[in-house]
Coordinates of C-alpha atoms in Angstrom, one line a residue:
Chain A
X1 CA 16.5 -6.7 -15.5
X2 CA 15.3 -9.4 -17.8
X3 CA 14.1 -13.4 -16.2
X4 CA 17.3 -14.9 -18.4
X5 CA 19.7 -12.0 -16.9
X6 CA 18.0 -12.7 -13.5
X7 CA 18.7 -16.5 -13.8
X8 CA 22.2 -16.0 -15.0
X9 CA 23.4 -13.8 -11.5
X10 CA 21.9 -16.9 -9.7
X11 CA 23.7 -19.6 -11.4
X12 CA 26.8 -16.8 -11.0
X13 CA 26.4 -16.6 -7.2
X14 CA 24.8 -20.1 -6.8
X15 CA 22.3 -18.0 -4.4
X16 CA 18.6 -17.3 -4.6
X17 CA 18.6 -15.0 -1.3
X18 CA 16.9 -12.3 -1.1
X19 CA 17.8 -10.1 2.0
X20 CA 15.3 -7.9 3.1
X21 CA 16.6 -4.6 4.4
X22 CA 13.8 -4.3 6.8
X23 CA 16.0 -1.4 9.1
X24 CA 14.5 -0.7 12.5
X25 CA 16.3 2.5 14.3
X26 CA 15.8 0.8 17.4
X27 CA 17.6 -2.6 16.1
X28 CA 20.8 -0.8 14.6
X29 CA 23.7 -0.6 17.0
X30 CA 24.0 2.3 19.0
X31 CA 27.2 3.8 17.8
X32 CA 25.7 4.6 14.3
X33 CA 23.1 6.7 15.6
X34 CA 26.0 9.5 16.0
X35 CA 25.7 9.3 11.8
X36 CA 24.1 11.9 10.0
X37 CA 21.8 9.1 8.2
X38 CA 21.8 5.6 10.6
X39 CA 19.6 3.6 8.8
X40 CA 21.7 4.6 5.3
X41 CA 24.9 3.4 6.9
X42 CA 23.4 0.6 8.2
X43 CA 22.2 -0.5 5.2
X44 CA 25.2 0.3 3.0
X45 CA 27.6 -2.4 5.7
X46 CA 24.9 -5.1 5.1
X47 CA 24.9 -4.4 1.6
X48 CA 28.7 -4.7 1.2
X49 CA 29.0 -7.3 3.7
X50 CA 26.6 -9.5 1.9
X51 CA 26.3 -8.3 -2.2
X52 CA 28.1 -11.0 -3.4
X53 CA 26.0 -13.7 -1.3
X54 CA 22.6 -12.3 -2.6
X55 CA 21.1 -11.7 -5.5
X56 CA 18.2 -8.9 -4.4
X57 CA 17.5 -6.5 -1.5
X58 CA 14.1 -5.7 -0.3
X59 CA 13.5 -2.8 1.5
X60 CA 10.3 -3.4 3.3
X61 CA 8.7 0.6 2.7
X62 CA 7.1 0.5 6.4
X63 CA 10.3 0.7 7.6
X64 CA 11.2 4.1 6.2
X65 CA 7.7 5.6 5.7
X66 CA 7.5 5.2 9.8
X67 CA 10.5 7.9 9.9
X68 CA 8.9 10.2 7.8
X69 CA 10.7 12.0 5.2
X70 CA 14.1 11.5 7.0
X71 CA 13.1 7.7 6.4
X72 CA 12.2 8.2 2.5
X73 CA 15.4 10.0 1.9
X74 CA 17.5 7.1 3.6
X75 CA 15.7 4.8 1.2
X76 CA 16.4 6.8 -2.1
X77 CA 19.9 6.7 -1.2
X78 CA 19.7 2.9 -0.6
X79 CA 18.3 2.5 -3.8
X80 CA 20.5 5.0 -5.3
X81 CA 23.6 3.1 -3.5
X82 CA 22.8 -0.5 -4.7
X83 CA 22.6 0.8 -8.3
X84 CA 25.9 2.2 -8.3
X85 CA 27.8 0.0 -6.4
X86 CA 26.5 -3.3 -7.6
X87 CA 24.3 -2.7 -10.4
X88 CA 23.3 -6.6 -11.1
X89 CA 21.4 -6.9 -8.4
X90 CA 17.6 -7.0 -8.8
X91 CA 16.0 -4.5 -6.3
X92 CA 12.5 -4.9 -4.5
X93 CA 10.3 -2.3 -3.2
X94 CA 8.1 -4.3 -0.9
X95 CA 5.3 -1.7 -0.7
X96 CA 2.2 -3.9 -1.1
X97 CA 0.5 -1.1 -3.4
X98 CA -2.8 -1.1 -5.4
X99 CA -5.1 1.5 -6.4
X100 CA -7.7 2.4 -9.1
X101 CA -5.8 2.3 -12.4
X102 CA -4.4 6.4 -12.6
X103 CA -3.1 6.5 -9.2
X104 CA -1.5 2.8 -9.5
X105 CA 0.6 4.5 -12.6
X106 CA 1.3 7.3 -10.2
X107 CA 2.6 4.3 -7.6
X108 CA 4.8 2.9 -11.0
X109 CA 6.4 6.4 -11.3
X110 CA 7.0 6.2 -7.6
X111 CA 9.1 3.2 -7.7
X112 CA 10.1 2.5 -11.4
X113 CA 11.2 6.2 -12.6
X114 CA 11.4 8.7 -9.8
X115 CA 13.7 5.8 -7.3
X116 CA 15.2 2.8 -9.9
X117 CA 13.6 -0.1 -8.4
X118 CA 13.7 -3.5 -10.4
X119 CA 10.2 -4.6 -8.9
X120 CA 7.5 -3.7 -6.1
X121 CA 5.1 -6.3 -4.5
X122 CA 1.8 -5.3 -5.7
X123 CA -1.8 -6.3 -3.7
X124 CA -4.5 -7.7 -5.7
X125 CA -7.5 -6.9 -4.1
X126 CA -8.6 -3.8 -6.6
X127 CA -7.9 -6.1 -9.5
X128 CA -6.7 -5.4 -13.1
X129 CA -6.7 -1.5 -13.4
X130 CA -4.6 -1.4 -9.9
X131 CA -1.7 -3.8 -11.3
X132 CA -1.6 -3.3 -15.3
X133 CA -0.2 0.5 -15.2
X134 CA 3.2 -1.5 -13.7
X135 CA 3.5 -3.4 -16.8
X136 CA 3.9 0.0 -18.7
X137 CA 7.9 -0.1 -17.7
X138 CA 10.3 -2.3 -20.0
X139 CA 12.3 -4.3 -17.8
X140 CA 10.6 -4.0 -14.7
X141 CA 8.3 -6.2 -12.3
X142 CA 5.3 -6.8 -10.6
X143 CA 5.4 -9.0 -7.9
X144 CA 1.7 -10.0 -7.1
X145 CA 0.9 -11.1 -3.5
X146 CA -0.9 -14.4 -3.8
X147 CA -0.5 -16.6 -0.8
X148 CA 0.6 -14.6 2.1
X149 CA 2.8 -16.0 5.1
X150 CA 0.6 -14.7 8.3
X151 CA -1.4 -15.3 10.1
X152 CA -4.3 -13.6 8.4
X153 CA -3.5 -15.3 4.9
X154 CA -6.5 -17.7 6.5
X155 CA -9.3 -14.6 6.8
X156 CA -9.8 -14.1 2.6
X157 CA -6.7 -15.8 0.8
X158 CA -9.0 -19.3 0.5
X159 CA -12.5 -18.1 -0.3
X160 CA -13.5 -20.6 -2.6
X161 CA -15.6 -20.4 -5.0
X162 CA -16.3 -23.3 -8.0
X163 CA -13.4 -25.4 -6.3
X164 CA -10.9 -22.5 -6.9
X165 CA -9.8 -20.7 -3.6
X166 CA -9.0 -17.0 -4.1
X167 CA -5.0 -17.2 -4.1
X168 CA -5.0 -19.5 -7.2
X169 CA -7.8 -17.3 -8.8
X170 CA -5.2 -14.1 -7.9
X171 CA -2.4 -16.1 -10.0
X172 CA -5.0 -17.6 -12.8
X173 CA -6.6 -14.3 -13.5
X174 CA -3.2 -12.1 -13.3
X175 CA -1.8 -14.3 -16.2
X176 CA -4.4 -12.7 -18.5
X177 CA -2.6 -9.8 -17.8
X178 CA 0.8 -10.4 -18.2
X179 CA 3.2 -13.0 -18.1
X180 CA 6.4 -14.7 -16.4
X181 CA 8.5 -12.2 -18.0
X182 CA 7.3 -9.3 -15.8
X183 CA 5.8 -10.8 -12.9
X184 CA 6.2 -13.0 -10.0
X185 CA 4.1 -14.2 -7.0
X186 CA 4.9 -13.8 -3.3
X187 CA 4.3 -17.7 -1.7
X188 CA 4.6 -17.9 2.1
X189 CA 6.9 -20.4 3.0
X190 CA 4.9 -21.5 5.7
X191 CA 3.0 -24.0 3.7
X192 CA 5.9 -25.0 1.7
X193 CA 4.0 -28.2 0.7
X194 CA 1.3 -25.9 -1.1
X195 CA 4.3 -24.6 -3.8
X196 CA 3.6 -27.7 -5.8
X197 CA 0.2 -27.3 -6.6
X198 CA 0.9 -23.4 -7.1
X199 CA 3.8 -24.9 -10.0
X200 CA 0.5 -26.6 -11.4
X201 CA -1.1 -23.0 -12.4
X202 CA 2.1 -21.4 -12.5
X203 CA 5.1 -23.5 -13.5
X204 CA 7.3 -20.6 -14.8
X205 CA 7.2 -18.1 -13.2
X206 CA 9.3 -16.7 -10.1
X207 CA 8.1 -17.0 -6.5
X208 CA 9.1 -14.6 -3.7
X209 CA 9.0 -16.9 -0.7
X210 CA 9.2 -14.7 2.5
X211 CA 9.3 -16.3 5.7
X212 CA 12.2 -18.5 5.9
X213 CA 14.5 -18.5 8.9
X214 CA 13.0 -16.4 11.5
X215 CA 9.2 -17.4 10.7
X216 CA 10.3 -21.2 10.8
X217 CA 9.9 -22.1 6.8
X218 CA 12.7 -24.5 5.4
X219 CA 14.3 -24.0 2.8
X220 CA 15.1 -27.3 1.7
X221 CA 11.4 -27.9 1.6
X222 CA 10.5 -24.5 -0.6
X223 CA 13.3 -26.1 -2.7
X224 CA 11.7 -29.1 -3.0
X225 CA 8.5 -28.3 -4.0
X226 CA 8.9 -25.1 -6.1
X227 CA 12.3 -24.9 -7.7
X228 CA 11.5 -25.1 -11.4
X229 CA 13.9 -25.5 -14.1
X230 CA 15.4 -21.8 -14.3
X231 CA 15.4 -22.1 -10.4
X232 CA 12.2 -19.5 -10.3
X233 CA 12.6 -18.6 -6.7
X234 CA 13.5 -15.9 -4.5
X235 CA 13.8 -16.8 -1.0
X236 CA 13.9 -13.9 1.6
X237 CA 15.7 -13.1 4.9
X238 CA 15.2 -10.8 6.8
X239 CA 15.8 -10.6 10.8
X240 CA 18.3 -13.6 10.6
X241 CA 20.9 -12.1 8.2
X242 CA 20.4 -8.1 9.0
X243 CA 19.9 -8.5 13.0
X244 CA 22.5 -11.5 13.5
X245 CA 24.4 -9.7 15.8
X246 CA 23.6 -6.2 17.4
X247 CA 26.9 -5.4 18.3
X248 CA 29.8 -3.5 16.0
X249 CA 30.3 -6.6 13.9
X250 CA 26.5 -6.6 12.8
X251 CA 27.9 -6.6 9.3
X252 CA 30.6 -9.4 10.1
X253 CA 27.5 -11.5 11.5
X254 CA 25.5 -10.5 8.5
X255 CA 27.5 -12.1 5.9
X256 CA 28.8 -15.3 8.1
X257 CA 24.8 -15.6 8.3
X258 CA 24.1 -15.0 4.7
X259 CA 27.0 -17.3 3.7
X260 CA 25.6 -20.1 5.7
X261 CA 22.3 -19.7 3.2
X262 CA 24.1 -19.2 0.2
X263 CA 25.8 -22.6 1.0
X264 CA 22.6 -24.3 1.3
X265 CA 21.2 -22.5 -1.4
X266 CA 24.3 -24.1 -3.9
X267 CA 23.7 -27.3 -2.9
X268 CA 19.8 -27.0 -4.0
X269 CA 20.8 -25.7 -7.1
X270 CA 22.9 -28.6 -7.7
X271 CA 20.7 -31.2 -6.4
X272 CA 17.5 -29.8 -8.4
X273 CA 19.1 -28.1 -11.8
X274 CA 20.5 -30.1 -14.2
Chain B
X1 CA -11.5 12.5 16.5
X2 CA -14.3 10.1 17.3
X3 CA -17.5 9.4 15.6
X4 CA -19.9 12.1 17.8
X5 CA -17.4 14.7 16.8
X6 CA -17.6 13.8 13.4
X7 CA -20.7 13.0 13.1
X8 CA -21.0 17.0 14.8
X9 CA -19.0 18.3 12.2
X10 CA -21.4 17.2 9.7
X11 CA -23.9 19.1 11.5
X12 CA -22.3 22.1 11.8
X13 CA -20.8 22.5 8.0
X14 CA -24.2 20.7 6.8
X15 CA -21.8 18.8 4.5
X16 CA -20.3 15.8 4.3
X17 CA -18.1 16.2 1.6
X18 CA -14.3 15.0 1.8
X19 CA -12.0 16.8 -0.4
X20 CA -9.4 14.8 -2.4
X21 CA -6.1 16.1 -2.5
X22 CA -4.9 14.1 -5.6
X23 CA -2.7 17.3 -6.3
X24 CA -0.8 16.4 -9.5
X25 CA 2.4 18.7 -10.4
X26 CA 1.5 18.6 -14.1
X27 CA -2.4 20.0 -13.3
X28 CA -1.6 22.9 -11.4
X29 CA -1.5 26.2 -12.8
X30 CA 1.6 27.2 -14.3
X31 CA 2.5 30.2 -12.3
X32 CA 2.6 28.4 -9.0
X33 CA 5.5 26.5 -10.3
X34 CA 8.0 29.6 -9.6
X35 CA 7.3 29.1 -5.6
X36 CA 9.8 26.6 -3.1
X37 CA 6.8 23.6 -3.1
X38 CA 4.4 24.2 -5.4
X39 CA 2.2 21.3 -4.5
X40 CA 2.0 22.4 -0.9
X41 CA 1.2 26.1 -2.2
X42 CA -1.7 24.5 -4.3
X43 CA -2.8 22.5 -1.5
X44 CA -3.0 25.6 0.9
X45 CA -5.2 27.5 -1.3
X46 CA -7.7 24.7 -1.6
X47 CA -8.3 24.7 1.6
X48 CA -8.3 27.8 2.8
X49 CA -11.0 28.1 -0.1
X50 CA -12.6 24.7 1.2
X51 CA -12.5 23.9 4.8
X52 CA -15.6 25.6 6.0
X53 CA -17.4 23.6 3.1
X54 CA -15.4 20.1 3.6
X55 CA -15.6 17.7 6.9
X56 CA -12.3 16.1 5.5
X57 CA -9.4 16.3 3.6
X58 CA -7.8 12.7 1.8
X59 CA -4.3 12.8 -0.3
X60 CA -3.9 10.2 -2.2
X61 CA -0.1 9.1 -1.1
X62 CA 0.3 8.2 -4.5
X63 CA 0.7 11.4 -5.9
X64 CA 3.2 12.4 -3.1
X65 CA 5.7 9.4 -3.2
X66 CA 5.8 9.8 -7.5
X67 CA 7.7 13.0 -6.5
X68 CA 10.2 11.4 -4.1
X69 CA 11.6 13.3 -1.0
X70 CA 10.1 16.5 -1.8
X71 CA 6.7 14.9 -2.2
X72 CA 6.5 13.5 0.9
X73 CA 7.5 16.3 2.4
X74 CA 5.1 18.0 0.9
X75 CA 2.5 16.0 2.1
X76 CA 3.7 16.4 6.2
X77 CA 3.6 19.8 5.0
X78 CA -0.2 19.5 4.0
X79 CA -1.2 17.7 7.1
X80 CA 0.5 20.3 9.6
X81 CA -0.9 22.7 7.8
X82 CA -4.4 21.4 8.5
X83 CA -3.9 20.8 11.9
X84 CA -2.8 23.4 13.0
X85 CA -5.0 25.9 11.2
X86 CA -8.2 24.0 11.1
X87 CA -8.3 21.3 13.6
X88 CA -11.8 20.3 13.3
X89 CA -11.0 18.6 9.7
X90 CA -10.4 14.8 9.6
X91 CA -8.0 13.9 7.8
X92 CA -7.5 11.1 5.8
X93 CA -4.5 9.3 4.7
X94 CA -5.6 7.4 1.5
X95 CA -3.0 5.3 1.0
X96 CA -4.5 1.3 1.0
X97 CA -1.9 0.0 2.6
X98 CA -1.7 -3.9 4.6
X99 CA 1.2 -5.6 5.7
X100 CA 1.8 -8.7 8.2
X101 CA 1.3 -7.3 11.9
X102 CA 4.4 -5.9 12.8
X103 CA 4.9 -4.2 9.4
X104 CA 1.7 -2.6 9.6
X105 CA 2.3 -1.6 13.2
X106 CA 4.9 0.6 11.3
X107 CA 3.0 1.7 8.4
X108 CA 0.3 2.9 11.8
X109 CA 3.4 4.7 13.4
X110 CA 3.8 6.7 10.1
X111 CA 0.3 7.6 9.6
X112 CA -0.6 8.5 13.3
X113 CA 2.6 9.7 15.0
X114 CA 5.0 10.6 12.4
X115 CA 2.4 12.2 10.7
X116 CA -0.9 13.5 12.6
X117 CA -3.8 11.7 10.3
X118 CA -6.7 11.1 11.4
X119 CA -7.4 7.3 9.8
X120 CA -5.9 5.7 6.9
X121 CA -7.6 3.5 3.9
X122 CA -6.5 -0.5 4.6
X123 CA -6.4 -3.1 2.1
X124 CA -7.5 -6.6 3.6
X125 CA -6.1 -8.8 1.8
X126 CA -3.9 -10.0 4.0
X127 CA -6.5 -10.4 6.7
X128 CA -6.6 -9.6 10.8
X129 CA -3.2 -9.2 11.9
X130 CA -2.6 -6.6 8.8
X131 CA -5.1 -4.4 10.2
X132 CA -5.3 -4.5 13.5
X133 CA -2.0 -2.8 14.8
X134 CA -3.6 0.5 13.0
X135 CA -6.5 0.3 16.0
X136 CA -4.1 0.2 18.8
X137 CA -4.3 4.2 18.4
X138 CA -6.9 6.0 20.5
X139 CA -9.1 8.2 18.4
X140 CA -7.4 6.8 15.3
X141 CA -9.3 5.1 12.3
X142 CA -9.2 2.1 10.0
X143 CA -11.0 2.9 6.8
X144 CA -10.6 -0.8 5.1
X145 CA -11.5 -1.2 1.8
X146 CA -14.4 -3.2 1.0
X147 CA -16.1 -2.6 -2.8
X148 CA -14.1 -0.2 -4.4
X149 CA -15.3 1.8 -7.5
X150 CA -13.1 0.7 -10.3
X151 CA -13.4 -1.5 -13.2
X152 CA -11.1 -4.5 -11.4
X153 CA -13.2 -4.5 -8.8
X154 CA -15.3 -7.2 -10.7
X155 CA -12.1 -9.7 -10.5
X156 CA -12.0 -10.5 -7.1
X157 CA -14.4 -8.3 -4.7
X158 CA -17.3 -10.6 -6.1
X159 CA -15.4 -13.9 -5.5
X160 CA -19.2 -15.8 -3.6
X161 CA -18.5 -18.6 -1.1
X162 CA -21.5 -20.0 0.4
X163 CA -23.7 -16.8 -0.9
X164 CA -21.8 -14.5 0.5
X165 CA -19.6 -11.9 -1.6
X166 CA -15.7 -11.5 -1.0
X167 CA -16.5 -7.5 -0.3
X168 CA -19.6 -9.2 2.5
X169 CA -17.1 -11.3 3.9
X170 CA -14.7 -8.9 4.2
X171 CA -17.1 -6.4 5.9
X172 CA -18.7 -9.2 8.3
X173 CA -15.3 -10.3 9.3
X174 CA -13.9 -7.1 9.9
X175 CA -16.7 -6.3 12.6
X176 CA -14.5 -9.3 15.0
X177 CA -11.7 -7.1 14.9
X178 CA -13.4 -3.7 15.9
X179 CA -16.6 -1.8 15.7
X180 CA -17.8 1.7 14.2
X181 CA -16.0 3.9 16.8
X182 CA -12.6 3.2 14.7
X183 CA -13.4 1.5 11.4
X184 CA -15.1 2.8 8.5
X185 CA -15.1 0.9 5.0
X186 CA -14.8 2.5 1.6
X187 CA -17.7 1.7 -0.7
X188 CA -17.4 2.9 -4.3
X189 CA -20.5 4.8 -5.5
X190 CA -20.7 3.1 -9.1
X191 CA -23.1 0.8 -7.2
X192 CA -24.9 3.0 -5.1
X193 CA -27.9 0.5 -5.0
X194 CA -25.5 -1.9 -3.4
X195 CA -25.4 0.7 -0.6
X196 CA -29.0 -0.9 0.6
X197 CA -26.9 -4.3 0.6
X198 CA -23.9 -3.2 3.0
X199 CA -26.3 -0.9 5.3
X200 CA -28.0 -4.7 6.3
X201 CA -24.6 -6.1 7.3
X202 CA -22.7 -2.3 8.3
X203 CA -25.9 -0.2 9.2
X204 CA -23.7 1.8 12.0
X205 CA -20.4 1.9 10.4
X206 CA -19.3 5.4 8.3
X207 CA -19.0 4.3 4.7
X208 CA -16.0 6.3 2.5
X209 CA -17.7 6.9 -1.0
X210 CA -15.5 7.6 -4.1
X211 CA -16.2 7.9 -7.4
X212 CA -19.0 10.7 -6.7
X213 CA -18.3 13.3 -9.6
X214 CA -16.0 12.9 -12.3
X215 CA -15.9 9.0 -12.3
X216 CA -20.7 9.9 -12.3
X217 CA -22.0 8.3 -9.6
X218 CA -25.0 10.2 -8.0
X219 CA -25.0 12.4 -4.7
X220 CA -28.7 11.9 -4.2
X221 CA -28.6 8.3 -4.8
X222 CA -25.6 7.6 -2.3
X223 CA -27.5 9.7 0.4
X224 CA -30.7 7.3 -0.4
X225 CA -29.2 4.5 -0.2
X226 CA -26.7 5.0 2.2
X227 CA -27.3 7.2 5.2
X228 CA -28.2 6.3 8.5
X229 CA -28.8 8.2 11.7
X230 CA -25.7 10.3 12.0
X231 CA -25.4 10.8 8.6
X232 CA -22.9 7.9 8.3
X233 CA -21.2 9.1 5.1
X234 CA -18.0 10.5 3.7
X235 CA -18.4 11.3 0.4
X236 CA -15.2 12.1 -1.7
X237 CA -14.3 14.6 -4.8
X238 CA -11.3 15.3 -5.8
X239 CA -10.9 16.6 -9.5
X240 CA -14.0 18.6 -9.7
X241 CA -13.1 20.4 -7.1
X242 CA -9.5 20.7 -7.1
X243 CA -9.1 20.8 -11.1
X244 CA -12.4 23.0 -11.6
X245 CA -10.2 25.8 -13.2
X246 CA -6.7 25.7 -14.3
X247 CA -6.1 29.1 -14.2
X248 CA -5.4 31.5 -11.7
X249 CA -8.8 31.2 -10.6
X250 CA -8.8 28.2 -9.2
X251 CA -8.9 28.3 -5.2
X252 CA -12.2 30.8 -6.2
X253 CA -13.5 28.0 -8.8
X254 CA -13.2 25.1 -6.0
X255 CA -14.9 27.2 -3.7
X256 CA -17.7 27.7 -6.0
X257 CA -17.4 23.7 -7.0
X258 CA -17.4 22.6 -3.1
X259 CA -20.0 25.0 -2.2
X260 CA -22.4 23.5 -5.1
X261 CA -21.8 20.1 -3.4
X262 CA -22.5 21.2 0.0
X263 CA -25.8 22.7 -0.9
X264 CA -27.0 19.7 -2.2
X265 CA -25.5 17.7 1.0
X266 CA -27.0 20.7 3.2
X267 CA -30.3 19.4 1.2
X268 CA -29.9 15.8 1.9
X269 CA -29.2 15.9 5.3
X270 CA -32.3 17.8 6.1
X271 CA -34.2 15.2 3.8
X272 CA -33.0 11.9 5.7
X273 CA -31.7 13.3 9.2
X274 CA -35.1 13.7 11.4

């Protein structure tokens, strides 16, 4: 998927959610675990509860990599089940991968060829040979971590060095590499106020903004201060949509609670695009 | 496995060579291709041929998750197959991962109770809480990645605030969240001179060495620079042992690969250790 075909399901949906399929086994109600895959069914009621409320899932890869190959099979078919059923959503593979320039192509097959993911969230720590073999796939992303939303964002995210803290230096140097067309930056929301001076080294690009709702970012704020003019956000939820109720209506719960965003997401859209 | 067992191992074998299993479908000889899982069947060979020459054993997960499913279980495969038949190898799960705390909490489950590893490589970027759920594990190990050995490393490892190095900072800061007995940092042998550097600020801590081999960086110069008292290295090949033949030959031509490296280790050892 393409930034303008990206941009056109958001004005379509007037939504920028993201809903991050972050499936626990010990969250899911109890009556699925009699399934033959629980974290697949799961999945595939949020997903048609909510598909035409959000315009990309991220499966977190912790989730599923904790269940061992049980786990990575119930992601495939997620993947596998998006892609059929509602093939104009963008997909995320939050996997937070980086390695020395061969083995990061291997990580590109991984994610890009042998399961049809849109993007994965790449780290930046081992530099330009651990992100470029992403680039290699037409139509595909890399979405670079910049400016975490944890805690630990504080321990190496703002080494500074010549008045440049390490974050902006992650989105400066990356754009010698490639361009809005193929990569995006994940922003906590957290410090919404900090999104406009990252729109002063990065004005076009897309932001993945994790941490609204159950970490306490607003969205009215991330809004504010990094909705460019082809909206260039993605705002993620995880916990609040997913696990809004724990009983048999989880997927009834889901959507009233993704509706709820979607509503406020329209009326940013209107307020900030012209 | 702690350090003194380790550190034992090394004694006993007179090596400290780690074996990368970077096993690659399209490298392995042709006729194991006929059997149910061929990378598992390559992997067994290996080190039955190696594990009286090797201290550890590190797949890179890359090469597992590009095949999907069937890589991944190959990899569990792999692991049990270690255990079970040579319990006194470490095993490493090289797989540089880093998420916020409860994420990585699950990407520790994977590694150390799904799976039986004995430590996993960590990327810091996204500081404390990212790597600290892996120590909650008794016996279990962080190895976090510090100055790795490829060309991107320049981009942001060398980041200087107040004279001290992003890779420095990383290693210093580390040292509040645990100590030797569970954390081990990954050092790329490119700059084995360097080694002289981190032994001031990690003189206690095992150091992970790639690159010795095919990517050139020296044995004798890593040992120089870089061993303390109880030997306080893992040194890591991977293609020159695994890929020495391509032919039918090649569990007999690792053997003979590995055994060339543990001589010159045995030498080493008896050169620095008193």
């Amino acid at each position: 998927m393409n930034k303008a075909e990206l941009f056109q399901q958001i004005r379509k949906k007037e939504s920028f959610l993201c809903v991050g399929l972050d499936t626990d086994i010990q969250k899911i109600p109890r009556n699925l675990l009699d399934t033959s895959d629980a974290i697949f069914a799961f999945n595939k009621e949020i997903i048609d509860a909510t598909h035409d409320l959000a315009v990309a899932y991220k499966p977190n890869l912790a989730f599923y990599e904790s269940m061992g190959v049980n786990g990575w099979n119930s992601l495939e078919k997620t993947v596998n089940y998006i892609r059929y059923k509602y093939p104009e959503i963008f997909i995320i593979a939050d996997a937070k991968r980086g390695d020395i320039g061969n083995t990061s192509a291997l990580y590109a097959r991984a994610f890009f060829d042998t399961m049809d993911f849109d993007a994965v969230t790449v780290a930046p720590y081992m530099g330009e040979d651990s992100v470029k073999p992403f680039f290699t796939y037409v139509g595909k992303w890399v979405i670079l971590l910049a400016l975490t939303s944890n805690k630990g964002a504080d321990d190496f995210q703002y080494v500074e060095e010549g008045g440049e803290k390490l974050f902006e230096k992650v989105i400066k140097k990356s754009q010698e590499w490639s361009n809005e067309d193929n990569m995006m930056y994940v922003v906590g929301a957290t410090r919404a106020e900090m999104l406009s001076d990252i729109r002063k080294i990065a004005p076009n690009h897309f932001l993945l903004v994790p941490g609204v709702g159950a970490q306490g970012g607003s969205l009215a704020e991330v809004a504010r201060y990094g909705m460019n003019s082809e909206c260039g956000l993605l705002v993620n939820s995880s916990r609040q949509i997913i696990y809004a109720s724990t009983g048999d209506d989880f997927a009834k719960k889901a959507r009233e609670a993704a509706l709820e965003v979607q509503k406020e997401m329209a009326e940013l859209l209107k307020k900030y695009l012209k």
